[in-house]
JSON list of C-alpha atoms in Angstrom, two decimals:
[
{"chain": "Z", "resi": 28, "resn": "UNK", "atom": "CA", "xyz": [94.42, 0.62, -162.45]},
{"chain": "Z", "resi": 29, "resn": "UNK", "atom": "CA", "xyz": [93.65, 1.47, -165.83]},
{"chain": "Z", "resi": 30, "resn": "UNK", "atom": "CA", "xyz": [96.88, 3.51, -166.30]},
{"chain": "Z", "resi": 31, "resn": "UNK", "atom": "CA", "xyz": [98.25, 0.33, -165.89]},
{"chain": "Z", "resi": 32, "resn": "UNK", "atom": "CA", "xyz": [95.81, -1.94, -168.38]},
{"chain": "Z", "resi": 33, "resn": "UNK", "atom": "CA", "xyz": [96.96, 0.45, -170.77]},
{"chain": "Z", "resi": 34, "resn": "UNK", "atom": "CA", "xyz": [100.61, 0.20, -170.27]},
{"chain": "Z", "resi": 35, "resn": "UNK", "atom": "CA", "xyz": [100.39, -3.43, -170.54]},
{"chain": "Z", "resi": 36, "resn": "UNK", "atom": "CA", "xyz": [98.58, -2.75, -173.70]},
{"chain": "Z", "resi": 37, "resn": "UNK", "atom": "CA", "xyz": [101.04, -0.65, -175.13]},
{"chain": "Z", "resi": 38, "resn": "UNK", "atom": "CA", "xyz": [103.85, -3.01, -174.02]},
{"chain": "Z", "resi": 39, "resn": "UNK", "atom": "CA", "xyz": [102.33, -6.46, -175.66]},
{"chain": "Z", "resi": 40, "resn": "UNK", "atom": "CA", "xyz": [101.07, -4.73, -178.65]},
{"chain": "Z", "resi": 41, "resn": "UNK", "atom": "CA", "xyz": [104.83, -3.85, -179.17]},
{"chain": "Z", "resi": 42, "resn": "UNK", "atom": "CA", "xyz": [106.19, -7.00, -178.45]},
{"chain": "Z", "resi": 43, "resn": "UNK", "atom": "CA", "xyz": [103.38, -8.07, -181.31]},
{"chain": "Z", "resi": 44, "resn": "UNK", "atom": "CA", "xyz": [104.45, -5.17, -183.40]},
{"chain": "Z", "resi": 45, "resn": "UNK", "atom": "CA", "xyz": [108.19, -6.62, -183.20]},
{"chain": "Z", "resi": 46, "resn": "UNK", "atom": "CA", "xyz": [107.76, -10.33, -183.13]},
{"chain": "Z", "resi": 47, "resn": "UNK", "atom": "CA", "xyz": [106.08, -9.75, -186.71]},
{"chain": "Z", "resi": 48, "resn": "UNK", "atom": "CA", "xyz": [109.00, -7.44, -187.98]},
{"chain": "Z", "resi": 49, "resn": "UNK", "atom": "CA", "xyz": [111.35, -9.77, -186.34]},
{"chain": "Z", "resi": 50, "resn": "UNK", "atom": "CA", "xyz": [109.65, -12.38, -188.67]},
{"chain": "Z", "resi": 51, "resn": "UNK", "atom": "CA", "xyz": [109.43, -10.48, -191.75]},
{"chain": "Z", "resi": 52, "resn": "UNK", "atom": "CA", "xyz": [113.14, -9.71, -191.45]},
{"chain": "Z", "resi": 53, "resn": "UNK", "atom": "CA", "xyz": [114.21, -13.52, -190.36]},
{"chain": "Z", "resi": 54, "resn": "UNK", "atom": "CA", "xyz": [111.90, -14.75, -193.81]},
{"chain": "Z", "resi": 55, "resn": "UNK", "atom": "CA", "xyz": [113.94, -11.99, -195.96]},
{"chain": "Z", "resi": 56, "resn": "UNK", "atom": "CA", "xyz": [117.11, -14.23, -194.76]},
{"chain": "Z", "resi": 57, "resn": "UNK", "atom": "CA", "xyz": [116.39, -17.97, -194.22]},
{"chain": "Z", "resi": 58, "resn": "UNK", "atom": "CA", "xyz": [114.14, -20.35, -196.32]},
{"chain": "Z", "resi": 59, "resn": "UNK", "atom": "CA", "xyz": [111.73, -22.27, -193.82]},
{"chain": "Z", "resi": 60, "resn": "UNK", "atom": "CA", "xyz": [112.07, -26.14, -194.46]},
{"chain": "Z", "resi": 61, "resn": "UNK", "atom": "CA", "xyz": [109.61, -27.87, -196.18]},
{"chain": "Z", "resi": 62, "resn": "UNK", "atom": "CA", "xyz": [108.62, -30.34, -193.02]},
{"chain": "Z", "resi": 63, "resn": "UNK", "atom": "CA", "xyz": [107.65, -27.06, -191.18]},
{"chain": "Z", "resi": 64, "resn": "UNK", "atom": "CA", "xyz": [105.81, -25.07, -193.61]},
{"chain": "Z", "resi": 65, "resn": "UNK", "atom": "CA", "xyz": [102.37, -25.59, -192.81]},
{"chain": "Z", "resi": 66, "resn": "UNK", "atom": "CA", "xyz": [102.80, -24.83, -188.85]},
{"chain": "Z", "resi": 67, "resn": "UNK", "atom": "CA", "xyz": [105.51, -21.68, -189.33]},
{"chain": "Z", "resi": 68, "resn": "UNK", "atom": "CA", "xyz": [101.96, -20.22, -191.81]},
{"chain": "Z", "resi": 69, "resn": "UNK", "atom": "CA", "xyz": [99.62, -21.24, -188.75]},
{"chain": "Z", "resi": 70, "resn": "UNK", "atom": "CA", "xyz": [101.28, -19.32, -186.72]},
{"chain": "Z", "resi": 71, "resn": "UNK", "atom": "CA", "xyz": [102.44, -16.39, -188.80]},
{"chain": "Z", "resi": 72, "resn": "UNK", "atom": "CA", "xyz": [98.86, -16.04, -189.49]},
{"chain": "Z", "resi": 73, "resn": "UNK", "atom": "CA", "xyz": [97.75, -15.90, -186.26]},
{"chain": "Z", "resi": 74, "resn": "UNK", "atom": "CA", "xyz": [100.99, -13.48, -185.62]},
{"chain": "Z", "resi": 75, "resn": "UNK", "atom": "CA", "xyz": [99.55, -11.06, -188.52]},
{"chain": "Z", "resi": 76, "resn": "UNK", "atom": "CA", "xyz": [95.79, -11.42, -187.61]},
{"chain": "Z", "resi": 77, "resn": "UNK", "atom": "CA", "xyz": [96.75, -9.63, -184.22]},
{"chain": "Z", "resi": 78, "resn": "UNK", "atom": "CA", "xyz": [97.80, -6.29, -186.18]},
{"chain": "Z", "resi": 79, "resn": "UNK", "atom": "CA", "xyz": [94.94, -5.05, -186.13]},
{"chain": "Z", "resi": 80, "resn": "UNK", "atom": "CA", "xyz": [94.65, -4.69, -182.24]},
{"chain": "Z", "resi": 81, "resn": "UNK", "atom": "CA", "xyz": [98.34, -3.83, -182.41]},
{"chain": "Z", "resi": 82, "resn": "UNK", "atom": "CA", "xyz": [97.60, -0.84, -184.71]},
{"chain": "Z", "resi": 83, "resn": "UNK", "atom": "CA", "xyz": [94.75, 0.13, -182.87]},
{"chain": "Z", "resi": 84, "resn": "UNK", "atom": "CA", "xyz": [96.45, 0.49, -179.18]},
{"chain": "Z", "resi": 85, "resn": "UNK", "atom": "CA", "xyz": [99.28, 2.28, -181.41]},
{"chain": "Z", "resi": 86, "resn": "UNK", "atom": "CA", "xyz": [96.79, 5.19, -182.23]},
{"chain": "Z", "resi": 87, "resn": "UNK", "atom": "CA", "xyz": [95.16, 5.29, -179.62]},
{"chain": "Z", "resi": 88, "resn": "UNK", "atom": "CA", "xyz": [91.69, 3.07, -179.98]},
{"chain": "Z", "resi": 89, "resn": "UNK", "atom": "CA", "xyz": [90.67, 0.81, -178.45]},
{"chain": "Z", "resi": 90, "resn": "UNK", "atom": "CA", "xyz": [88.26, -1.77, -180.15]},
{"chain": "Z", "resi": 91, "resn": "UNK", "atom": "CA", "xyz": [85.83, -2.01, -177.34]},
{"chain": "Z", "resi": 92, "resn": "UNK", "atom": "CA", "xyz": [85.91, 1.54, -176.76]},
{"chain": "Z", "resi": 93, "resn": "UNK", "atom": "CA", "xyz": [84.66, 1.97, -180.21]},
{"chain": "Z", "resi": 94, "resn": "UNK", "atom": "CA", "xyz": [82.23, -0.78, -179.78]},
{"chain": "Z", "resi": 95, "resn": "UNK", "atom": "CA", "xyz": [80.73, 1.21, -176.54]},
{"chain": "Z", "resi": 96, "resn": "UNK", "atom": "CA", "xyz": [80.43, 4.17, -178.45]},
{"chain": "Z", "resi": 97, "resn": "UNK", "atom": "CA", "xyz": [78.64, 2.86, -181.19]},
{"chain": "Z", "resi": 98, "resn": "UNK", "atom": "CA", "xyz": [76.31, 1.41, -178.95]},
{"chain": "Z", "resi": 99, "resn": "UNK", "atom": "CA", "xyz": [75.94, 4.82, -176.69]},
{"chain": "Z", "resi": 100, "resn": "UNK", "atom": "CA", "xyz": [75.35, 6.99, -180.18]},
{"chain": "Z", "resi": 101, "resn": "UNK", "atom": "CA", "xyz": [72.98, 4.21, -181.32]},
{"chain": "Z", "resi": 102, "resn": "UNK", "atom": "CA", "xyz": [71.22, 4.72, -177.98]},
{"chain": "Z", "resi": 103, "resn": "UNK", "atom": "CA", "xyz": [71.22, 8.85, -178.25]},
{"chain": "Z", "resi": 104, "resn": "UNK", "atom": "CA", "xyz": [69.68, 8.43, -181.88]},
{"chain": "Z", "resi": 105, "resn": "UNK", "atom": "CA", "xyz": [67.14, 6.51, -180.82]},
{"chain": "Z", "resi": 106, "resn": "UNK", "atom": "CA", "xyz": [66.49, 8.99, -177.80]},
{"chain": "Z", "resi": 107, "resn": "UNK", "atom": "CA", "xyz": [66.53, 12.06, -180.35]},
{"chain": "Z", "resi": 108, "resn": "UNK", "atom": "CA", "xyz": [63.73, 9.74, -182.78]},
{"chain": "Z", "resi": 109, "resn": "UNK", "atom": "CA", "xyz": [61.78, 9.43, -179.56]},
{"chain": "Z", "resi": 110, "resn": "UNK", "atom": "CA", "xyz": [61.45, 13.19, -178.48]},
{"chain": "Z", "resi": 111, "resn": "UNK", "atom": "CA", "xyz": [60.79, 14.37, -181.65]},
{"chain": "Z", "resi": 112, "resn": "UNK", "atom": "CA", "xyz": [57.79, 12.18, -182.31]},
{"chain": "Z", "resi": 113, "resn": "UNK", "atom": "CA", "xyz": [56.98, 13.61, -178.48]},
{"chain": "Z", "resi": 114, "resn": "UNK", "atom": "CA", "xyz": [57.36, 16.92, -179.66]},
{"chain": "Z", "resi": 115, "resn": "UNK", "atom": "CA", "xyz": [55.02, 16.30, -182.51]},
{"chain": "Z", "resi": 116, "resn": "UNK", "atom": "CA", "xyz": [52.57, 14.97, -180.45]},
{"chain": "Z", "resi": 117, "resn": "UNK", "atom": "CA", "xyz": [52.53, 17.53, -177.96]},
{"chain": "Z", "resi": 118, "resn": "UNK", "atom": "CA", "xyz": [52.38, 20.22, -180.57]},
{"chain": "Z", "resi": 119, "resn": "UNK", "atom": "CA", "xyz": [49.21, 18.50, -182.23]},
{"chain": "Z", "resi": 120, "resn": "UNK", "atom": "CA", "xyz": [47.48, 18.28, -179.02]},
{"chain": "Z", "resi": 121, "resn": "UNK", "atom": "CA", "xyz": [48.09, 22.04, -178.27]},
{"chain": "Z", "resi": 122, "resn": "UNK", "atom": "CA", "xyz": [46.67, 22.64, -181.93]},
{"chain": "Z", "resi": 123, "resn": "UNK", "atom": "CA", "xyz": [43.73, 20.68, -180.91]},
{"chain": "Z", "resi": 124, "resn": "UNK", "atom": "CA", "xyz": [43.51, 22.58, -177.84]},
{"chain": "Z", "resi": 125, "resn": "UNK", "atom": "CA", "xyz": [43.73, 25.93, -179.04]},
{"chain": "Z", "resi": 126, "resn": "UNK", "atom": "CA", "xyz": [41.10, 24.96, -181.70]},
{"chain": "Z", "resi": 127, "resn": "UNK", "atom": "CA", "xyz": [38.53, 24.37, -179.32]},
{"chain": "Z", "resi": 128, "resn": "UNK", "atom": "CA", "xyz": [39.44, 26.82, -176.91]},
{"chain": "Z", "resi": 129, "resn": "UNK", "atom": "CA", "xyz": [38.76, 29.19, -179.83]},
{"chain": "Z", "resi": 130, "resn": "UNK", "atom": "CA", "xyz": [35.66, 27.35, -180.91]},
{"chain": "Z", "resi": 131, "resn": "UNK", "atom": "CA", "xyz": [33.86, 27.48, -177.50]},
{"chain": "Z", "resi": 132, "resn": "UNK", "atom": "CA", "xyz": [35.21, 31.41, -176.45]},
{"chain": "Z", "resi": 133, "resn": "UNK", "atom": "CA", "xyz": [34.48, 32.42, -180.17]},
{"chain": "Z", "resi": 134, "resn": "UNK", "atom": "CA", "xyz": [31.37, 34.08, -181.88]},
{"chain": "Z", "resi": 135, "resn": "UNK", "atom": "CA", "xyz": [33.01, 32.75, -184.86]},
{"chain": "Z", "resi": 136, "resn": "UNK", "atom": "CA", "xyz": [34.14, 29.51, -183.40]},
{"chain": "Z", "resi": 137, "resn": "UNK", "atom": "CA", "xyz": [31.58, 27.77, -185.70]},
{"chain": "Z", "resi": 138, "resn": "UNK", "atom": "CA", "xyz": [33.59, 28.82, -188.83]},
{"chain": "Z", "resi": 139, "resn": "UNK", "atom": "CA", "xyz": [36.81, 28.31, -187.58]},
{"chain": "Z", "resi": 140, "resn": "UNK", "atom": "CA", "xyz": [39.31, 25.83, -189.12]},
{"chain": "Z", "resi": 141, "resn": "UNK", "atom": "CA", "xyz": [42.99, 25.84, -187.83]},
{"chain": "Z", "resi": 142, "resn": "UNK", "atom": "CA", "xyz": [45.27, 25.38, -191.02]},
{"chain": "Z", "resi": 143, "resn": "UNK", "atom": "CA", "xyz": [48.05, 24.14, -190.56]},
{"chain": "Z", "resi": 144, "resn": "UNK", "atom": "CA", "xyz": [51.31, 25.55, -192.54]},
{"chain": "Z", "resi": 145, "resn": "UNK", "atom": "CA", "xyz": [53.00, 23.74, -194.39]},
{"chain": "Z", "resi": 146, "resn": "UNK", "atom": "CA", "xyz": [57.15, 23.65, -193.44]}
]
């Protein structure tokens, strides 16, 4: 099923890819009356806003494929932001535990003060 989306994807994105060339070479020929200007630029416009997507299935991208990988790496940043204030937490409570671990099993636990490096 989705060999085939992308077949018909490939197929109307050249028909696009044509119908503009088609136009461009027509325009390099003929002079478009003056009655209907304003609805031949309508619709060349809409004709030439479509390259995008044309140029896009042409390499190989699809815009909403982009779009759902944006969102996924978004997603995996905020995941990586997440664990590593985890990570610090976890690593300050171990601190904390090892502190009074050594303060209760110590003679010197009194005069103990874990300092922490500096990275």
């Amino acid at each position: 099923m989705t060999k085939d989306k992308e077949l018909r994807g490939y197929i109307g994105a050249g028909i696009i890819f044509f119908l503009v060339m088609a136009l461009l070479l027509f325009l390099a020929f003929y002079e478009i009356p003056e009655t209907n200007n304003d609805i031949f630029k309508v619709i060349v416009g809409m004709l030439v806003g479509s390259l995008s997507v044309v140029i896009y299935t042409f390499i190989g991208k699809n815009p909403e494929e982009v779009a759902e990988l944006q969102v996924k790496s978004q997603s995996l940043e905020t995941k990586v932001q997440q664990l590593t204030q985890e990570k610090d937490n976890i690593e300050s409570m171990l601190r904390e535990l090892q502190s009074d671990v050594i303060e209760k099993l110590s003679v010197t636990g009194q005069n103990f003060k874990y300092k922490q490096c500096e990275k």
